[in-house]
Structures are given as structure tokens and as C-alpha cells.
Tab-separated table of C-alpha atoms in Angstrom:
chain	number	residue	atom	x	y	z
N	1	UNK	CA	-65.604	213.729	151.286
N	2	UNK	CA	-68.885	212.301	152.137
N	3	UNK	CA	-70.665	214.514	154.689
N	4	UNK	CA	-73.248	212.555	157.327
N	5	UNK	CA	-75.097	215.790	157.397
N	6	UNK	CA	-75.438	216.305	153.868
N	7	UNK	CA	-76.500	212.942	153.533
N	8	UNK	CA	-79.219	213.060	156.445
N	9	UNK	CA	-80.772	216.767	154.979
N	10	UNK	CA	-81.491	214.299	151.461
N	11	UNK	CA	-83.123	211.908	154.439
N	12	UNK	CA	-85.497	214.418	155.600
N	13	UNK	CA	-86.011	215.572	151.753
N	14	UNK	CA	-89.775	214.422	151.185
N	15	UNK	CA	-89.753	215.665	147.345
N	16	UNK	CA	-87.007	213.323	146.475
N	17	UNK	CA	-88.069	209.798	145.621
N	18	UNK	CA	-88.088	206.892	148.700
N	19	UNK	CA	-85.256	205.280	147.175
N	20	UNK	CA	-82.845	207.667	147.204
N	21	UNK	CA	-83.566	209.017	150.487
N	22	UNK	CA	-83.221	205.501	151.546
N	23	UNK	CA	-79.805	205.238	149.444
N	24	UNK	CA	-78.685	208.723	151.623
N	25	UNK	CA	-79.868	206.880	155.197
N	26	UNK	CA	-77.594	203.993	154.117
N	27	UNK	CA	-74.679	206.378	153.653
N	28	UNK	CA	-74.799	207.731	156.423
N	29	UNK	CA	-74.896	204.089	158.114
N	30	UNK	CA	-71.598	203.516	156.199
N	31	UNK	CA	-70.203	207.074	158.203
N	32	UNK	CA	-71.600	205.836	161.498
N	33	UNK	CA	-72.509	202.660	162.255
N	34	UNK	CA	-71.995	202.057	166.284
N	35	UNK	CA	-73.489	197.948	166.070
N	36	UNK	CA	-71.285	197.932	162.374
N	37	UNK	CA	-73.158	198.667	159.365
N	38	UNK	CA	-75.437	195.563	158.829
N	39	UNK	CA	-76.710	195.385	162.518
N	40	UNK	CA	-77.274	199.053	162.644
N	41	UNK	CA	-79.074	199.067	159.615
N	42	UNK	CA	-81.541	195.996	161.424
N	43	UNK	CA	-81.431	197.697	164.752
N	44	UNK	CA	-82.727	200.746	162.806
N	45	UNK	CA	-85.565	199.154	160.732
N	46	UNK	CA	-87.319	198.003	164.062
N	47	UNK	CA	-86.140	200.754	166.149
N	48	UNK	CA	-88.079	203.227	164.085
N	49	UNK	CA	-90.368	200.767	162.143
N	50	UNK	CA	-89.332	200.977	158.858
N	51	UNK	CA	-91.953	198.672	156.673
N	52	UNK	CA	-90.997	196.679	154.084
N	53	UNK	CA	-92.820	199.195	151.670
N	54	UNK	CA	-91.276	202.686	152.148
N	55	UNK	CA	-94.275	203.995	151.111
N	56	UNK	CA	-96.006	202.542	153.630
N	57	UNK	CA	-94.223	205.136	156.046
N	58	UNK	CA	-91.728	207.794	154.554
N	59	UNK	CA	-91.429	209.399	157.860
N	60	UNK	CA	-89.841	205.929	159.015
N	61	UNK	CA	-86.524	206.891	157.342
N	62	UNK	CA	-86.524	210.243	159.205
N	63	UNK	CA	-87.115	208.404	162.529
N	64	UNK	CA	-84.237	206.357	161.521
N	65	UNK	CA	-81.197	208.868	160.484
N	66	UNK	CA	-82.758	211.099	163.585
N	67	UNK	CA	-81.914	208.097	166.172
N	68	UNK	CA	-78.671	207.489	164.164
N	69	UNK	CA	-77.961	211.174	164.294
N	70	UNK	CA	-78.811	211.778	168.007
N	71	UNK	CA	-75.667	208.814	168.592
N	72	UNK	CA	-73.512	210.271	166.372
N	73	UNK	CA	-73.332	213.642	168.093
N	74	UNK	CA	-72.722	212.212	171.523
N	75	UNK	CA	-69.661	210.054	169.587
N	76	UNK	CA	-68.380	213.155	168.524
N	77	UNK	CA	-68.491	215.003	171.348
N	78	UNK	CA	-66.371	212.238	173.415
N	79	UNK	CA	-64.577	211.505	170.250
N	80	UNK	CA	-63.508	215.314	169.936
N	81	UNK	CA	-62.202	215.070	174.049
N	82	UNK	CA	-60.348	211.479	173.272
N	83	UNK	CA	-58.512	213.295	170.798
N	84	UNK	CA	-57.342	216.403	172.553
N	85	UNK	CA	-56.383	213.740	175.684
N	86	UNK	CA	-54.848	211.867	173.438
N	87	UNK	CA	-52.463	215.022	172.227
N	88	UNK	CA	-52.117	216.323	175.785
N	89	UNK	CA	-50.244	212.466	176.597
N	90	UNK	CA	-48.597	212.797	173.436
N	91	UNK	CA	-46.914	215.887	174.174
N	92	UNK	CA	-46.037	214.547	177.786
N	93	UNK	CA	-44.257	211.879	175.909
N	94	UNK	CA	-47.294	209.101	176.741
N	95	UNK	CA	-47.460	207.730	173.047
N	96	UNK	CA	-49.086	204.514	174.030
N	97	UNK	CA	-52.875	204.067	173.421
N	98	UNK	CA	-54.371	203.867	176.890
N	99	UNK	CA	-56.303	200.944	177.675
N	100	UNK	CA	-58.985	200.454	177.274
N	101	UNK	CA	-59.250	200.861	173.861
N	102	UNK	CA	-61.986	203.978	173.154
N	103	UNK	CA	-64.901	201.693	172.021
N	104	UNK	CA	-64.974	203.386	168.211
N	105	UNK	CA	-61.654	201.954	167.756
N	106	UNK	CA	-62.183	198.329	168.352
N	107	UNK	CA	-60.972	195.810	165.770
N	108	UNK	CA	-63.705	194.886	164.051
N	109	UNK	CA	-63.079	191.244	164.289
N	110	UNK	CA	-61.267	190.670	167.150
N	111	UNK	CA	-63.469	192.752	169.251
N	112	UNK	CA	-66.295	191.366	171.625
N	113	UNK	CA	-68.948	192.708	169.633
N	114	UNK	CA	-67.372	190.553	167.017
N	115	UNK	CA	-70.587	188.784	166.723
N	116	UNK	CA	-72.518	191.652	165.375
N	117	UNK	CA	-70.210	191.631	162.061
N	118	UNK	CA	-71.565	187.804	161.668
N	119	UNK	CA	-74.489	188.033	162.748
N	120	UNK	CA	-76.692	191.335	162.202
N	121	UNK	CA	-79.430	189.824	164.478
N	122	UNK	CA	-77.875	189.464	167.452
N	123	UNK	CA	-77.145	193.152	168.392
N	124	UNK	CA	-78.134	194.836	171.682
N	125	UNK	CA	-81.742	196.186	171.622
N	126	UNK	CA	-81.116	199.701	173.155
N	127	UNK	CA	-81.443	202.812	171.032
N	128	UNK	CA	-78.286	203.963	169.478
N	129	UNK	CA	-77.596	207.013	171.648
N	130	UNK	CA	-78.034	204.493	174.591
N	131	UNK	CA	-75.630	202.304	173.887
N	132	UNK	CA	-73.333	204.984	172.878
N	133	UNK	CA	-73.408	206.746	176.152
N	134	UNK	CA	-72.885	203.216	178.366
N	135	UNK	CA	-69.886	202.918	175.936
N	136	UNK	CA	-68.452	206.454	176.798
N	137	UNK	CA	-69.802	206.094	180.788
N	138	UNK	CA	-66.862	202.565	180.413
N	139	UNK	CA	-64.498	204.565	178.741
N	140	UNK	CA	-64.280	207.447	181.333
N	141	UNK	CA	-64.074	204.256	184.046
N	142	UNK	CA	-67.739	203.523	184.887
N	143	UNK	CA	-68.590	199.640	185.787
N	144	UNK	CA	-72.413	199.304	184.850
N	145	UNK	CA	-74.152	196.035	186.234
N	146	UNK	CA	-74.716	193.275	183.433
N	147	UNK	CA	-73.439	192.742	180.134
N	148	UNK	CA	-71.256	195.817	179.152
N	149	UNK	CA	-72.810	196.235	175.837
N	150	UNK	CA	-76.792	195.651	176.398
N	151	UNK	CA	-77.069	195.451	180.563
N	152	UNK	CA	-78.288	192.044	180.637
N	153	UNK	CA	-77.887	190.828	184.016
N	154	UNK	CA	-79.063	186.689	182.791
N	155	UNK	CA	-76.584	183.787	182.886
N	156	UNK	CA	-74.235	183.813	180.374
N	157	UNK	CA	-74.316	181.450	177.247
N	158	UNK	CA	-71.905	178.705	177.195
N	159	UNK	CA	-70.489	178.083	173.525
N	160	UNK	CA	-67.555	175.620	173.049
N	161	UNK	CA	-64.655	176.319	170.807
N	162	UNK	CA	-64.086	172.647	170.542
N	163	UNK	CA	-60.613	173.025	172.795
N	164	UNK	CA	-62.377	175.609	175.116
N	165	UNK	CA	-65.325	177.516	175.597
N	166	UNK	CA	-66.408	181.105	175.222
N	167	UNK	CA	-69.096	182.602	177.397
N	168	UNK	CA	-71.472	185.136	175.749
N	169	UNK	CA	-74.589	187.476	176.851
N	170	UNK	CA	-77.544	185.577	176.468
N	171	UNK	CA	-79.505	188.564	174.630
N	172	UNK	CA	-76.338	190.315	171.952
N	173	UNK	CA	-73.715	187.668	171.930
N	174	UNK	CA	-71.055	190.001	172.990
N	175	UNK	CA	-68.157	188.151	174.553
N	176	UNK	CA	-68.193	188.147	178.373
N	177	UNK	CA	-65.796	185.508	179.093
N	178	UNK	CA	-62.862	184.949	175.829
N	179	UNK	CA	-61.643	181.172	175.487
N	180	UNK	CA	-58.555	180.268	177.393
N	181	UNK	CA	-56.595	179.977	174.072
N	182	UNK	CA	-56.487	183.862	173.988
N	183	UNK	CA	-58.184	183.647	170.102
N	184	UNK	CA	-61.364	185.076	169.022
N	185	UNK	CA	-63.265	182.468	167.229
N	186	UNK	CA	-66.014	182.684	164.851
N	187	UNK	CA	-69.329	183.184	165.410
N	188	UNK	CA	-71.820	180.913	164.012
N	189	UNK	CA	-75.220	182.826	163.207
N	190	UNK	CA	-78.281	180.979	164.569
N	191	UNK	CA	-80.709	182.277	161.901
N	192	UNK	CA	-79.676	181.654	157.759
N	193	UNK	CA	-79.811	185.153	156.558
N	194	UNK	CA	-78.873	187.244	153.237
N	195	UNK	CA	-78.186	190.653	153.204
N	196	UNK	CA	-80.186	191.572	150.370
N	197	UNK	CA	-83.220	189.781	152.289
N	198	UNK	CA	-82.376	192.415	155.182
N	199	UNK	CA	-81.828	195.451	152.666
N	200	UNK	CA	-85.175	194.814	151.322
N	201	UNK	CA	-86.720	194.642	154.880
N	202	UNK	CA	-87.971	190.955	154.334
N	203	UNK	CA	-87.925	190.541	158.016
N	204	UNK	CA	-90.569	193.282	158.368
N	205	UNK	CA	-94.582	194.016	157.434
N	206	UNK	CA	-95.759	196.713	155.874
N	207	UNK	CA	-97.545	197.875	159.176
N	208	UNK	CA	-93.932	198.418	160.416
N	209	UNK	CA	-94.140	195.427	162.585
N	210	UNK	CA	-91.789	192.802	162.521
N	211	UNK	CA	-92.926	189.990	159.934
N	212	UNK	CA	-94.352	187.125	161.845
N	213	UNK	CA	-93.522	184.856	158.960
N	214	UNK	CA	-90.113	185.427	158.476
N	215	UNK	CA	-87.694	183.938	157.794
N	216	UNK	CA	-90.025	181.242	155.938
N	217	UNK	CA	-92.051	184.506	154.270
């Protein structure tokens, strides 16, 4: 079984070569991944400035699976009490999955972070362990102001369904308001993108800074 730990020690491993560590800090995107893997691996590259030269910065990928790591343990640790909650009801004869739904096991298309899957740009800003703690402060019954992903508190996005309409935070996209038909519907990315483009860091400089020619460069 692949280990996240293993895989973030070969991270921090300065004799191996830049690739590979960046091949381990993708694997342990694909074990933990709380926007889904392609918007976590975005979120990451300007969250700890990766550049679009890795030798540029090596310590970038460290910065990267340490912010990813930092999440993951506050996952597990809610993760870990979900599951002995979930025996205790079990055993009381409560088989049915309370609602809501712990956040880690959302569908990932018919969730409201749906948009994330389509569009690896439009994910909330915060840093990981951020977002993962609003996520478990909802769980355990918490209402924080604005959207429940990101905490924008601006007017909502309109976007019709052409029968309906969908309302969606202005800043990640995630679904505030569903359409009255009850269906998720897809979302339409408002930037042309390619994965490999975002692998490759196209959308950064080698400074670390965001590439103020892209996507045209």
C-alpha cells in the first residue's frame, strides 16, 4: 500500500533528483487531495510558490507536501473520531449515515465543490489545513458566515441551467443555491486549460510568481 509518509520523507529527500521528489509530492496528492487532485495540486503551486523550474526553488516542494501534510493530520484526527462515532451508532442499531455527509465522503460529482473536479482554477484560496478545519468546525454543527467552503461573504453568482438557475460563490464556484430541478449540472470552466500545461507549472514564473502571461505564454 502506498504510504503518504513514505512518500513525503522522498519529498524532503534533497539528494534525490527534482523529478522524482516531485513524482513522490504528486503521490501523495493522489492519497490526499482535500480541493481533488488537480485543484490541490494548483492551490499548492501558488500556495508555496512552486516555479515553473524546480530548480529554481527545491525547497518549494517541501513547502508544498508540508502544507498538504499539516491538512492531512487534522483529516485524520476527525476522520479517526467519525469512525469510532460511526461504530458507537452502529452498535446502537443507527446504521444510517448521519447527515450531513462528513465532507471527505462527498460524491465527487454530485457534490458542491463539484466545480473544482472541472475546473482546477476555481478552488477556494485558503491554505489546506484552513479549509480542512472550517470543514470539520460544519461537520461537528458550526454555521460560519459566508460561503461554507472559502467564507466569502459577496453576492452570489447567478448561472442558468437553461430550465433553472444555480447560484454559486463568486470567488470558488461552490454551489450555494442547487437548481430547482434537484440535478447537479456541469460546470463550464471559464479559462481553456490542459492538465499537462498545469503539471508543468505553465501558469507560473520561475521567480515563483504567478506568470503574468499566461494563459497566452
Amino acid at each position: 500500500m502506498t504510504s503518504f509518509l513514505t512518500h513525503r520523507a522522498l519529498v524532503h529527500d534533497a539528494r534525490l533528483p527534482l523529478r522524482r521528489r516531485h513524482s513522490a509530492l504528486r503521490t501523495c496528492i493522489t492519497l490526499f487531495a482535500p480541493y481533488g487532485f488537480r485543484a490541490t495540486y494548483h492551490h499548492l503551486t501558488l500556495s508555496a510558490a512552486i516555479p515553473r523550474r524546480l530548480e529554481a526553488d527545491p525547497d518549494a516542494l517541501v513547502r508544498a507536501v508540508e502544507e498538504l501534510h499539516e491538512a492531512r493530520v487534522l483529516w485524520l484526527a476527525r476522520a479517526e473520531e467519525y469512525a469510532a462515532q460511526r461504530r458507537a451508532e452502529k452498535r446502537s442499531g443507527r446504521r444510517a449515515v448521519s447527515n450531513p455527509r462528513p465532507w471527505w465522503l462527498r460524491s465527487r460529482w454530485d457534490g458542491p465543490d463539484h466545480a473544482w473536479h472541472q475546473d482546477p482554477f476555481r478552488h477556494p484560496s485558503l491554505r489546506l489545513s484552513a479549509y480542512v478545519r472550517r470543514q470539520n468546525a460544519i461537520l461537528d454543527g458550526a454555521e460560519p458566515p459566508g460561503c461554507p467552503a472559502c467564507g466569502n461573504e459577496g453576492p452570489r453568482v447567478p448561472s442558468p441551467t437553461g430550465h433553472g438557475c444555480i447560484e454559486l460563490c463568486r470567488e470558488c464556484s461552490w454551489v450555494l443555491a442547487p437548481c430547482s430541478c434537484g440535478k447537479r449540472h456541469r460546470f463550464v470552466p471559464g479559462t481553456s486549460f490542459s492538465w499537462n500545461g498545469i503539471w508543468q507549472r505553465s501558469h507560473m514564473s520561475d521567480d515563483g510568481m504567478p506568470n503574468p502571461h499566461w494563459p497566452a505564454g
